[in-house]
Short mmCIF file of C-alpha atoms and ligand atoms in Angstrom, two decimals:
data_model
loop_
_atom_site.label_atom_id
_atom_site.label_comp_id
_atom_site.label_asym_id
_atom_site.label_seq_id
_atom_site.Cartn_x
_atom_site.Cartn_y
_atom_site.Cartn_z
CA UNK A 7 -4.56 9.02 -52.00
CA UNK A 8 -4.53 12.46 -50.72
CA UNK A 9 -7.84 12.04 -48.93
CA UNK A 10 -6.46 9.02 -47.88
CA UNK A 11 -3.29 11.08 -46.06
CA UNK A 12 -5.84 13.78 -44.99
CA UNK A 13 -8.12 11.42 -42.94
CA UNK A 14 -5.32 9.74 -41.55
CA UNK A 15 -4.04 13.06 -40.27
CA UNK A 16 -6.91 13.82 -38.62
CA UNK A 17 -6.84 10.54 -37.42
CA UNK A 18 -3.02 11.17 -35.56
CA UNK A 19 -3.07 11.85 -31.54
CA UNK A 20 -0.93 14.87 -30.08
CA UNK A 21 1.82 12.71 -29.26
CA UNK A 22 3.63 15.00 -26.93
CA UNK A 23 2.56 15.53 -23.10
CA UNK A 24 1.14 17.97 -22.26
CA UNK A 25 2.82 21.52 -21.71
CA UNK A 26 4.65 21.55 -18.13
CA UNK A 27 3.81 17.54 -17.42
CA UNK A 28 6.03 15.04 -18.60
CA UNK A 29 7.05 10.90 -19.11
CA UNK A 30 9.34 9.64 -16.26
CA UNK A 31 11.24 6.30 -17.35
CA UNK A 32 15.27 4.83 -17.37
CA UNK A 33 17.26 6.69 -14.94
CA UNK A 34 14.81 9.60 -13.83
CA UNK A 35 12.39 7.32 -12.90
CA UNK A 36 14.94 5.50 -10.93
CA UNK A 37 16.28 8.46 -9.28
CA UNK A 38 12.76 9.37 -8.45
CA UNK A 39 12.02 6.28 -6.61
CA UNK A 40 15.49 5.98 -4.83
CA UNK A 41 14.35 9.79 -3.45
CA UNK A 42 10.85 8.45 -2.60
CA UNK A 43 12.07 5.60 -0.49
CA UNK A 44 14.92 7.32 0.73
CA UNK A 45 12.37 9.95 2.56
CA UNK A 46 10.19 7.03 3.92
CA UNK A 47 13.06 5.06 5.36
CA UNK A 48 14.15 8.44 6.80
CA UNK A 49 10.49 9.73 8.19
CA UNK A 50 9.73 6.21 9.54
CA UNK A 51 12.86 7.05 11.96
CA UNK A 52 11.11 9.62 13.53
CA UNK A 53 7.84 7.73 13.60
CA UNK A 54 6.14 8.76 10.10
CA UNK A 55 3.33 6.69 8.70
CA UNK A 56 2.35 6.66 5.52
CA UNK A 57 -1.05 7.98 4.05
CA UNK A 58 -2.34 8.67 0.27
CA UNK A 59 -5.31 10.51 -0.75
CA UNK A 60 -7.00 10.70 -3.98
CA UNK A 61 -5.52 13.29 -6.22
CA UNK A 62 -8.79 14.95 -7.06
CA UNK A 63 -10.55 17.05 -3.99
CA UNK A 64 -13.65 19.10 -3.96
CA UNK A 65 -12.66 22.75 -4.92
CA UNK A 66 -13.49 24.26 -1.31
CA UNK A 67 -11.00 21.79 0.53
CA UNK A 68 -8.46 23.84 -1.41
CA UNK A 69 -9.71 27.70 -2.08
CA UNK A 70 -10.24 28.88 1.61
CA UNK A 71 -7.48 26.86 3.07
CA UNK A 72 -4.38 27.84 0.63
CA UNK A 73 -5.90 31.08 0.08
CA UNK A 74 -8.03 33.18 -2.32
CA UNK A 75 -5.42 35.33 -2.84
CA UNK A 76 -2.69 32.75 -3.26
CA UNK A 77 -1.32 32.32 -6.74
CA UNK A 78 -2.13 28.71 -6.19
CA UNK A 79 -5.94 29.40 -6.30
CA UNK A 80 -5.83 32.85 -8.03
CA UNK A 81 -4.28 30.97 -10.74
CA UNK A 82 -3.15 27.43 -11.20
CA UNK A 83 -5.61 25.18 -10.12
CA UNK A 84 -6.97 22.53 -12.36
CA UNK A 85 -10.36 23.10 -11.57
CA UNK A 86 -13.36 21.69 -13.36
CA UNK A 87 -16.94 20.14 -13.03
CA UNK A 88 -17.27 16.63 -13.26
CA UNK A 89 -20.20 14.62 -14.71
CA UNK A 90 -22.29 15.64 -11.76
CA UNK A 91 -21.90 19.08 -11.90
CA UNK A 92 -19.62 19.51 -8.85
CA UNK A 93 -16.57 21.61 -8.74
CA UNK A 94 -13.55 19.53 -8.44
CA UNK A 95 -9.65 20.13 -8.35
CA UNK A 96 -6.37 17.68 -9.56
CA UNK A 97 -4.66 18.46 -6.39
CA UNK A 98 -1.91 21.97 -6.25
CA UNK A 99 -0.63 20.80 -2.71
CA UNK A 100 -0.96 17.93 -0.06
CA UNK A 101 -1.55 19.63 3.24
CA UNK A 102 -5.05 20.72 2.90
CA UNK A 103 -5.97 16.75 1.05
CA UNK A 104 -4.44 15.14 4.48
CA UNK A 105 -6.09 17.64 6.72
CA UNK A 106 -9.37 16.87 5.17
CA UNK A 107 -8.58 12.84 4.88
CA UNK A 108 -7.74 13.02 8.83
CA UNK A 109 -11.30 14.96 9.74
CA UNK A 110 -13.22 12.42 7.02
CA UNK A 111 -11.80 9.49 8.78
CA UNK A 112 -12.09 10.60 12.27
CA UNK A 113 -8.40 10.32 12.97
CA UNK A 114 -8.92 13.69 15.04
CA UNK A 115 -9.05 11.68 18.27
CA UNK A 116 -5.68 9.84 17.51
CA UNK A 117 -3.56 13.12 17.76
CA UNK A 118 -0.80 13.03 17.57
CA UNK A 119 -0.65 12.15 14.57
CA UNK A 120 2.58 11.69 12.11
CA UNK A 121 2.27 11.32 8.42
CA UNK A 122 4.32 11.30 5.21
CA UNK A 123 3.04 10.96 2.03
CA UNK A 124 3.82 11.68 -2.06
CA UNK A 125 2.62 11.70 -5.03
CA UNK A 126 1.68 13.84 -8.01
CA UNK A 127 0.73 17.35 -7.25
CA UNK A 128 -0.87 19.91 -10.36
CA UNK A 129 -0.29 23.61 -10.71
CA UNK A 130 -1.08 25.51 -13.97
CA UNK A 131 2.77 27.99 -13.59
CA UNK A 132 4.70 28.76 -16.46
CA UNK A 133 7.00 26.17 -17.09
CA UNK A 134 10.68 26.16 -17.25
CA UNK A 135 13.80 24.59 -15.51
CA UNK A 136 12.79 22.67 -12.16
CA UNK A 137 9.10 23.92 -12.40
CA UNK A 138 6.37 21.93 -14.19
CA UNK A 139 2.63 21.84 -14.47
CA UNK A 140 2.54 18.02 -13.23
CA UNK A 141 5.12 18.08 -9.87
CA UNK A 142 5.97 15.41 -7.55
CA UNK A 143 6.28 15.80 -4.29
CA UNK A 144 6.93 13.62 -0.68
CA UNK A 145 5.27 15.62 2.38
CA UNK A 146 5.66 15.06 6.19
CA UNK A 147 2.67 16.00 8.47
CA UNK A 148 3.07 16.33 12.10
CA UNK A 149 -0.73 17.20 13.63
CA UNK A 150 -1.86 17.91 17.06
CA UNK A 151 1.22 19.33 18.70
CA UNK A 152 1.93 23.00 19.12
CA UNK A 153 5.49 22.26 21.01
CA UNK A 154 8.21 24.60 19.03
CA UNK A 155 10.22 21.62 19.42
CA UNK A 156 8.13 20.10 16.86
CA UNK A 157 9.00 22.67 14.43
CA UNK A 158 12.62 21.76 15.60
CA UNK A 159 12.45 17.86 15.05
CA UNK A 160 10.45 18.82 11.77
CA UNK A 161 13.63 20.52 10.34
CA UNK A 162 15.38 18.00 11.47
CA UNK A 163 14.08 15.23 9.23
CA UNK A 164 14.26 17.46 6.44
CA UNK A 165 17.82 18.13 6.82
CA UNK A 166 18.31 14.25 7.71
CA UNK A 167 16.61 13.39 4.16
CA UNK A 168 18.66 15.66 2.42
CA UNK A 169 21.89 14.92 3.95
CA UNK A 170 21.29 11.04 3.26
CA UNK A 171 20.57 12.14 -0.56
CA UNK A 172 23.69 14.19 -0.79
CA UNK A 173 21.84 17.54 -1.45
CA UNK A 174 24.02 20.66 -0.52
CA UNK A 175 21.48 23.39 0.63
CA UNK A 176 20.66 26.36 2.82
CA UNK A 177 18.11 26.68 5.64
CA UNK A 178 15.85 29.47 5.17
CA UNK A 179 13.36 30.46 8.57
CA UNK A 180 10.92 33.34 9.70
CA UNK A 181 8.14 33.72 11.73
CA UNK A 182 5.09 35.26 10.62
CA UNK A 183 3.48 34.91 13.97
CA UNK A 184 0.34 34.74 15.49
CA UNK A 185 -2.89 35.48 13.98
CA UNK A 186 -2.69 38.80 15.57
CA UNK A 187 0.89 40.06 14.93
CA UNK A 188 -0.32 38.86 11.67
CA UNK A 189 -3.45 41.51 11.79
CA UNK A 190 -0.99 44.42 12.56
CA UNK A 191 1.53 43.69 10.06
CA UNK A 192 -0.79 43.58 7.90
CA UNK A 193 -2.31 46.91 9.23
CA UNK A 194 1.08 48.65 9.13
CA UNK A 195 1.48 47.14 5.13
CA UNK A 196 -1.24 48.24 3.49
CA UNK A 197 -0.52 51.66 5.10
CA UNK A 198 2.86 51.37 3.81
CA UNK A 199 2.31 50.12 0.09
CA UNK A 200 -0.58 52.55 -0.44
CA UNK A 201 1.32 55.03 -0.88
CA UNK A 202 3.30 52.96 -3.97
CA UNK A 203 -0.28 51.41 -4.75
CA UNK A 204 0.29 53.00 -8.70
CA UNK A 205 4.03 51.65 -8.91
CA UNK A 206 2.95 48.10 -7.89
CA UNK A 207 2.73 44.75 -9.90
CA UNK A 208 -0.68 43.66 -11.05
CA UNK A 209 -0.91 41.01 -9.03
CA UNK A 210 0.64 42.86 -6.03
CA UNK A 211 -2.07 45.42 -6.38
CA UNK A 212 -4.56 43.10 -6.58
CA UNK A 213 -3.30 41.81 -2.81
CA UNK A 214 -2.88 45.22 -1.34
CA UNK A 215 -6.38 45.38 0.13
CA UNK A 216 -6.57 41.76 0.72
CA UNK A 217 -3.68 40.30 1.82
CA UNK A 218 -0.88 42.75 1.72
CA UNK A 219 1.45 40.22 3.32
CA UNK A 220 1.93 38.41 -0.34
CA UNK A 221 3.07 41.45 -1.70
CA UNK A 222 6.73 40.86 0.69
CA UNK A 223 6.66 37.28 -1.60
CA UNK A 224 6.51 38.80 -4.80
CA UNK A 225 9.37 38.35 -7.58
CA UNK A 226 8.77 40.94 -9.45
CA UNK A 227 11.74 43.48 -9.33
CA UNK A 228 9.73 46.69 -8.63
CA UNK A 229 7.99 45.31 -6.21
CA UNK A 230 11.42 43.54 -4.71
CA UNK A 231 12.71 47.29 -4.67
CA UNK A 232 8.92 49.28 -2.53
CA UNK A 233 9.46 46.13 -0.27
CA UNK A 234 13.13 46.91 0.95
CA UNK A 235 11.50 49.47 3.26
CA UNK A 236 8.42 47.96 4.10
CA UNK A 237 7.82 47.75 8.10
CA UNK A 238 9.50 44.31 9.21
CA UNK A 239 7.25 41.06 10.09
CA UNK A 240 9.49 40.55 13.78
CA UNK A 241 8.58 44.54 14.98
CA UNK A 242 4.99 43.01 15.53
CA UNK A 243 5.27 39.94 16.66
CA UNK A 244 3.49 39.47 19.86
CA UNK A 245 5.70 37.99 23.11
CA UNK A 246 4.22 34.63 22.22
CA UNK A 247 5.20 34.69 19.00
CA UNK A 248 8.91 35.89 19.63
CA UNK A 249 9.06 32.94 22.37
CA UNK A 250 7.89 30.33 19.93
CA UNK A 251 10.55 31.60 17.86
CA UNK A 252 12.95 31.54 19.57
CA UNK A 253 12.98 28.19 21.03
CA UNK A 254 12.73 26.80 17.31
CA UNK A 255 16.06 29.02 16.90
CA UNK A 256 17.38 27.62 20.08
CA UNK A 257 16.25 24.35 19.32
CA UNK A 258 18.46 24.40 15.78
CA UNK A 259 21.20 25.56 17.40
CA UNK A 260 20.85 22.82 19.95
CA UNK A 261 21.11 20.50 17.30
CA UNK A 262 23.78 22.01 15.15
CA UNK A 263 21.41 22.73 12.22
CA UNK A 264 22.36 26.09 10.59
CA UNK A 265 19.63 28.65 9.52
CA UNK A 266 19.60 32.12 8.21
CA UNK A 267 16.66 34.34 9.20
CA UNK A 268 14.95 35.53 5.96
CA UNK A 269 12.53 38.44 7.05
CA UNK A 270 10.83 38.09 3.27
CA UNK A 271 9.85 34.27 3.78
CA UNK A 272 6.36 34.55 3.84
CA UNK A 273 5.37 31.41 1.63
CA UNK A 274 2.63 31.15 -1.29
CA UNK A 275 0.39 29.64 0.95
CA UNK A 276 -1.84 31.58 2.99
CA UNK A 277 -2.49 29.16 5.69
CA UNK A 278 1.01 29.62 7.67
CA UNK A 279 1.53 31.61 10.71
CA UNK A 280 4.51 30.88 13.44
CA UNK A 281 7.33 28.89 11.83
CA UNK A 282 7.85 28.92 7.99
CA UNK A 283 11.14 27.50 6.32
CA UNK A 284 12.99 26.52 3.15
CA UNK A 285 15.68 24.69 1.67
CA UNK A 286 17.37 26.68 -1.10
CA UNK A 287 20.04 25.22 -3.84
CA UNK A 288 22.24 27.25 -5.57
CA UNK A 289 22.44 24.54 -8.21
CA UNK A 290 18.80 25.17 -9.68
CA UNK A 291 18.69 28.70 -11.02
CA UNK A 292 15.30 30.44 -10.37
CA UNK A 293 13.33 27.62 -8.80
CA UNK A 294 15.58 26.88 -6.66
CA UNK A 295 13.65 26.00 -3.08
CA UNK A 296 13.76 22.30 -2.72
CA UNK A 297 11.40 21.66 0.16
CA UNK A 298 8.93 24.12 1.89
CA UNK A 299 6.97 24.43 4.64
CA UNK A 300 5.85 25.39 8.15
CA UNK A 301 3.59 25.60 10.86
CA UNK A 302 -0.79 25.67 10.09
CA UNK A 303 -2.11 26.26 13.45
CA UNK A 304 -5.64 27.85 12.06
CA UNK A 305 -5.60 25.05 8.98
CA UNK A 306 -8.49 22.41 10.36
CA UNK A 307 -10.65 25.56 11.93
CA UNK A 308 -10.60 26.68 7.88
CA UNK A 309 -11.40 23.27 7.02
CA UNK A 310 -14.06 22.56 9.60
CA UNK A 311 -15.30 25.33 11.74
CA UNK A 312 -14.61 25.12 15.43
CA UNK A 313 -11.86 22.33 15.27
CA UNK A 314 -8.80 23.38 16.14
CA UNK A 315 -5.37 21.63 16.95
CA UNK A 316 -1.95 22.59 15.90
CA UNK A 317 -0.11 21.17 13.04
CA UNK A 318 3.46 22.08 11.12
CA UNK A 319 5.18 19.99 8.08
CA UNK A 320 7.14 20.27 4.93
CA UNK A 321 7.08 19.23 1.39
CA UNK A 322 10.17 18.70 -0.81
CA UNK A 323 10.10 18.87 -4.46
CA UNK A 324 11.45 15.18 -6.07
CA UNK A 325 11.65 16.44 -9.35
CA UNK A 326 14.05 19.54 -8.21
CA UNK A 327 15.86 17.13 -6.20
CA UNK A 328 16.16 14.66 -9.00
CA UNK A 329 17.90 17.77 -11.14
CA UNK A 330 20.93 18.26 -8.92
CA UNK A 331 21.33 15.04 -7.15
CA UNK A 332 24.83 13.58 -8.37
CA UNK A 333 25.98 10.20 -8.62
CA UNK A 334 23.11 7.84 -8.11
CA UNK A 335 23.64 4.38 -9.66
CA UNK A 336 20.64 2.35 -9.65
CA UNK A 337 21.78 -0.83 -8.06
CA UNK A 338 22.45 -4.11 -10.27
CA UNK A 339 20.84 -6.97 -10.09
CA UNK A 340 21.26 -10.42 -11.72
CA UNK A 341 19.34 -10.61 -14.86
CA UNK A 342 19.07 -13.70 -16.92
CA UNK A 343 18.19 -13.93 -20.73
CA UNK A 344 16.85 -17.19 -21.87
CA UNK A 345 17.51 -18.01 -25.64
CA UNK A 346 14.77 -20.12 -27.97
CA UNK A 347 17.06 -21.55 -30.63
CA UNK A 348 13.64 -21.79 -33.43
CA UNK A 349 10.29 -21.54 -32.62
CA UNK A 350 10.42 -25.46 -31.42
CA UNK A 351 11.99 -24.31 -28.32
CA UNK A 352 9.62 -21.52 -27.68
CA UNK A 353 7.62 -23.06 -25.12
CA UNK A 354 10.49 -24.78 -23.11
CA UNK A 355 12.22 -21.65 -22.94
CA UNK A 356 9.07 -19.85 -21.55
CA UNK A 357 8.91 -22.76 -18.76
CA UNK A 358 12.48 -22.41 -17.91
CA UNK A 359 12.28 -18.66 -17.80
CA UNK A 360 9.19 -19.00 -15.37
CA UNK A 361 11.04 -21.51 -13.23
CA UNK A 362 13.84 -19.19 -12.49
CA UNK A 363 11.59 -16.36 -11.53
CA UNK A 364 10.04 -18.56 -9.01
CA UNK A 365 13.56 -19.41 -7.55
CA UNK A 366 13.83 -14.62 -7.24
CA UNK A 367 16.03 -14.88 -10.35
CA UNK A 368 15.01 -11.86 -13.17
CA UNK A 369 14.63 -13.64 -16.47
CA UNK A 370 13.43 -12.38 -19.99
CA UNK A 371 12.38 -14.43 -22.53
CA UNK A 372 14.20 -13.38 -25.77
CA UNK A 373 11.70 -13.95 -28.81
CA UNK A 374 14.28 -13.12 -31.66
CA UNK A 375 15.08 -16.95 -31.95
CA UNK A 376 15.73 -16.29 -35.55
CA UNK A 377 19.08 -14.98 -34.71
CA UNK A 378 21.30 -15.47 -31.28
CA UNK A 379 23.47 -12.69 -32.01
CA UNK A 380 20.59 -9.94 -32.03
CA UNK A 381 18.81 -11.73 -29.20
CA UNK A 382 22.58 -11.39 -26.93
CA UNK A 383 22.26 -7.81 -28.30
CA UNK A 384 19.16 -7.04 -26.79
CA UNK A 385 19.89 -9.19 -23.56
CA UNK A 386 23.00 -7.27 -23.02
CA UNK A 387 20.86 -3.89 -23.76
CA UNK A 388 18.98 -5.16 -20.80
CA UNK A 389 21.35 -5.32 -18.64
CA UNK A 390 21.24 -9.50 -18.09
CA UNK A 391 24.42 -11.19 -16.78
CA UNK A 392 23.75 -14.52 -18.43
CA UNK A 393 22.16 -15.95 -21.69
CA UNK A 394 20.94 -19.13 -21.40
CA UNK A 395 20.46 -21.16 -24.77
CA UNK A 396 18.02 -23.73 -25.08
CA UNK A 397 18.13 -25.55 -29.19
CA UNK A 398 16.67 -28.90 -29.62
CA UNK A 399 19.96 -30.87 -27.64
CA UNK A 400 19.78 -28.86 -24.32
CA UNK A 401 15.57 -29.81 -24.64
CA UNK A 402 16.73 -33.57 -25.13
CA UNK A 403 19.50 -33.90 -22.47
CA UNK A 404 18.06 -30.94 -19.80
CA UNK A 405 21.10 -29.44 -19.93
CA UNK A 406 21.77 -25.65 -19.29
CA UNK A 407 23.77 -24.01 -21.56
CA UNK A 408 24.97 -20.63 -20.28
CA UNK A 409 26.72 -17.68 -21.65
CA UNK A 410 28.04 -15.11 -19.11
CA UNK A 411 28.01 -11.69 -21.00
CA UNK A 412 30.30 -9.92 -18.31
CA UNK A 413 33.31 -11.72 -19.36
CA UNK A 414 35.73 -11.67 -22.74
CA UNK A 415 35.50 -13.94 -25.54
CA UNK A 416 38.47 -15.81 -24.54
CA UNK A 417 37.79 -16.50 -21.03
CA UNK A 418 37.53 -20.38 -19.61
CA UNK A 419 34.35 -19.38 -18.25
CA UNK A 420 32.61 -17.48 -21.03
CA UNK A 421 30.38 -20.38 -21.98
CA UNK A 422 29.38 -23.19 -19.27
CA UNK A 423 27.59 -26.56 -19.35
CA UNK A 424 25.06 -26.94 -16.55
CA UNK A 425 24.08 -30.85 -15.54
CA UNK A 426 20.42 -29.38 -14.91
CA UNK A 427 18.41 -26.21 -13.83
CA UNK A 428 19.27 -27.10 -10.06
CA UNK A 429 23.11 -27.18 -10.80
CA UNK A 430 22.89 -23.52 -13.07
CA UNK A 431 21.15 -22.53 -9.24
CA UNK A 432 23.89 -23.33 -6.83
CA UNK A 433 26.07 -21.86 -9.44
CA UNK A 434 24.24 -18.71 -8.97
CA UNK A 435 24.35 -16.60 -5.90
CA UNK A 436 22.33 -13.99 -6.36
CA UNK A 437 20.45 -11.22 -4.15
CA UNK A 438 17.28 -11.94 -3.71
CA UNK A 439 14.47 -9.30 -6.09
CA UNK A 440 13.82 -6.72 -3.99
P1 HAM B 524 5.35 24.48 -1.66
O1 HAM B 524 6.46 25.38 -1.21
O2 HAM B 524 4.30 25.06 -2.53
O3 HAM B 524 4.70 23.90 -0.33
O4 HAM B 524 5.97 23.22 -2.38
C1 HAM B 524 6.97 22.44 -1.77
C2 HAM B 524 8.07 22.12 -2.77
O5 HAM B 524 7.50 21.55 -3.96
C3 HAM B 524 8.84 23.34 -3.26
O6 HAM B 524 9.84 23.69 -2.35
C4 HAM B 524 9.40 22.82 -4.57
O7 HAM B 524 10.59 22.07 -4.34
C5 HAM B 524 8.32 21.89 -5.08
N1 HAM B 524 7.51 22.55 -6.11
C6 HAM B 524 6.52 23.44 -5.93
N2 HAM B 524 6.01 23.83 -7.13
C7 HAM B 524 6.70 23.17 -8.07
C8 HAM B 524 6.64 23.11 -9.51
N3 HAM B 524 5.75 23.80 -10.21
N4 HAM B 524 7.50 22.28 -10.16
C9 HAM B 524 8.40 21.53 -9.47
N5 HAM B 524 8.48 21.55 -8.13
C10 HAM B 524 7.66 22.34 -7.43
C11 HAM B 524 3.64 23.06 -0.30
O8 HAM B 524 3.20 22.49 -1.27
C12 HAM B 524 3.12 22.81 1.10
N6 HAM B 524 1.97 21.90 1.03
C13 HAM B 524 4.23 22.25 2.00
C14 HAM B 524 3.77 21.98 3.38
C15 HAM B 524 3.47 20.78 3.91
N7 HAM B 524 3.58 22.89 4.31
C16 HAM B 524 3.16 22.29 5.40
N8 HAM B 524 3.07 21.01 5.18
#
């Protein structure tokens, strides 16, 4: 007996999912997919098509683009070798995936090109409220168009999405420039946090001589504190670079959409320069950016040498969203549960219930025929409007017997007699399944 309990122990499966990743069903699910196809209706507005790539990449389409020195490839990838011996990663991020799908699939000549996309994204963080290891996000891509408008229209859709999903938030921008006011900044930096170099973060010392930029991202509070004096991004932007900014400031204003210019915005991926933004909620605690983004003007060149055209999106996080968005009700639909009075009835029942989701009615078959209370229990747990009852009389005289579970016990039209099947469906008016 105790072997007996021992092998079946090491028989039992980890039940739980895994740290950071978890099941979506009921209502979260619901909300998830109401957020989903709320973005899509919105992007396809301003001309968005969809596109999905496979959520495994080769390693390199991620590790140059997003950044050696990124915590995304420093640390969190999923990365592994596959049967063949090739280095592959579960995706951290769209951008780089769709960059790679457009220059794969020779889109490159149909610029301009607008895309929007989502799916499940994978980044090994610590977990905790609003950040998991298995994220889902919905992405907007707008490629081949350096315009600052773009950035404009970009910010647009965002705040259009989030509006239409009820989400109070604030607008966070900065410019980190062009590749060259990017050089000198990051000159001016390292000279600057050299001197702290032994009060730094790990990690921040780690970037100093390779990317001292990230350090004016980092959370941690000592290096919060060296950074307050660090030389400011907008002293070295180049005239370019304040023009382009400007017109995506003029262009918000022009459109009533209010910002606040964050100095510190740098982003945790390394393939921004120009335009980078974020939504902030004050409902989320630490994680609390709900979509992120910018502009990528140098993002196919690291991709594919000697390609170059412009491009500038955004990706919002559903599962933040899903946290702090209030008052979703997933809409009702007419549901129908068909009763086998003894096993006798079983197959009638299943032909009825097939016929009436051929006519766009939902019907479930209720197997409990031993007992119609429990089998109106679990109809009404499933949210049906109706029971329909078929014992060996309603077989014998096609009739449709009908309970309606919305109304009292003592109402006239708790429990109806239908002629036949085509009588029950003029009585019915319901919206068609979506
Ligand atoms: P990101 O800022 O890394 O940007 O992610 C975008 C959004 O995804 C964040 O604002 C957040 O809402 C959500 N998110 C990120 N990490 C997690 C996590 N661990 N758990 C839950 N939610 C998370 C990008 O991924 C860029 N590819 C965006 C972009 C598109 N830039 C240009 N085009």
């Amino acid at each position: 007996m105790e072997f007996y309990k021992y092998f079946m122990d090491k028989q039992a499966v980890n039940c739980r999912p895994l740290r950071g990743m978890r099941d979506l069903f009921g209502h979260t699910h619901q909300v998830f997919q109401y957020i989903i196809k709320t973005a899509y209706e919105v992007a396809q507005l301003y001309g968005y098509q969809p596109i999905e790539t496979p959520i495994l990449e080769s390693t390199s389409v991620f590790q140059r683009s997003v950044g050696e020195t990124s915590d995304i490839v420093s640390k969190e990838m999923y990365t592994f070798e596959d049967k063949g011996g090739d280095s592959i990663t579960l995706r951290p991020e769209g951008t780089a995936a769709i960059l790679r799908a457009v220059l794969s699939n020779s889109l490159l000549q149909n610029l301009p090109l607008r895309l929007a996309s989502h799916g499940p994204m994978f980044r090994y963080e610590r977990p905790q409220k609003g950040r998991y290891r298995q994220l889902y996000q919905f992405g907007v891509e707008f490629l081949g168009e350096n315009n600052p408008l773009a950035d404009v229209e970009m910010i647009a859709m965002a705040y259009h999405i989030l509006k239409k999903l009820n989400i109070a938030s604030t607008l966070n921008i900065n410019s980190l420039g062009d590749t060259q006011s990017r050089e000198n900044y990051n000159q001016s930096l390292l000279d600057y946090f050299s001197v702290y170099e032994n009060d730094l973060s790990p990690d921040s010392k780690k970037r100093l001589y390779k990317n001292p930029l990230r350090i004016m991202d980092s959370k941690d509070p000592s290096d919060r504190k060296i950074c307050e004096n660090a030389p400011q991004l907008k002293q070295f932007l180049s005239k370019e670079s304040q023009d382009f900014f400007e017109k995506v400031c003029n262009g918000l204003t022009m459109l009533n959409l209010p910002f606040q210019l964050n100095q510190y915005l740098v982003r945790g991926l390394d393939y921004y320069c120009h335009t980078t933004f974020e939504f902030t909620s004050t409902q989320l605690g630490s994680q609390d950016a709900v979509l992120g983004g910018g502009r990528y003007d140098g993002l196919f060149n690291q991709l594919q040498k000697g390609i170059y055209a412009p491009g500038v999106g955004w990706a919002m996080g559903i599962d933040r969203l899903s946290l702090i968005l209030k008052g979703y009700e997933a809409q009702k639909f007419l549901k129908i549960g068909i009763i086998p009075v003894g096993e006798k009835c079983l197959n009638y029942s299943l032909q009825i219930t097939q016929q009436l989701r051929e006519k766009e009615l939902a019907a479930i078959l209720l197997y409990q025929y031993q007992n119609i209370g429990k089998a109106i229990k679990t109809a009404m747990k499933n949210d049906c409007v109706y029971v329909i009852i078929f014992g060996n009389d309603e077989i014998k005289s096609q009739k449709i017997r009908v309970k309606n579970l919305t109304l009292p016990a003592d109402h006239p039209l708790k429990e109806q007699v239908f002629k036949n099947l085509d009588e029950f469906f003029s009585h019915v008016q319901s919206p068609p399944l979506k």
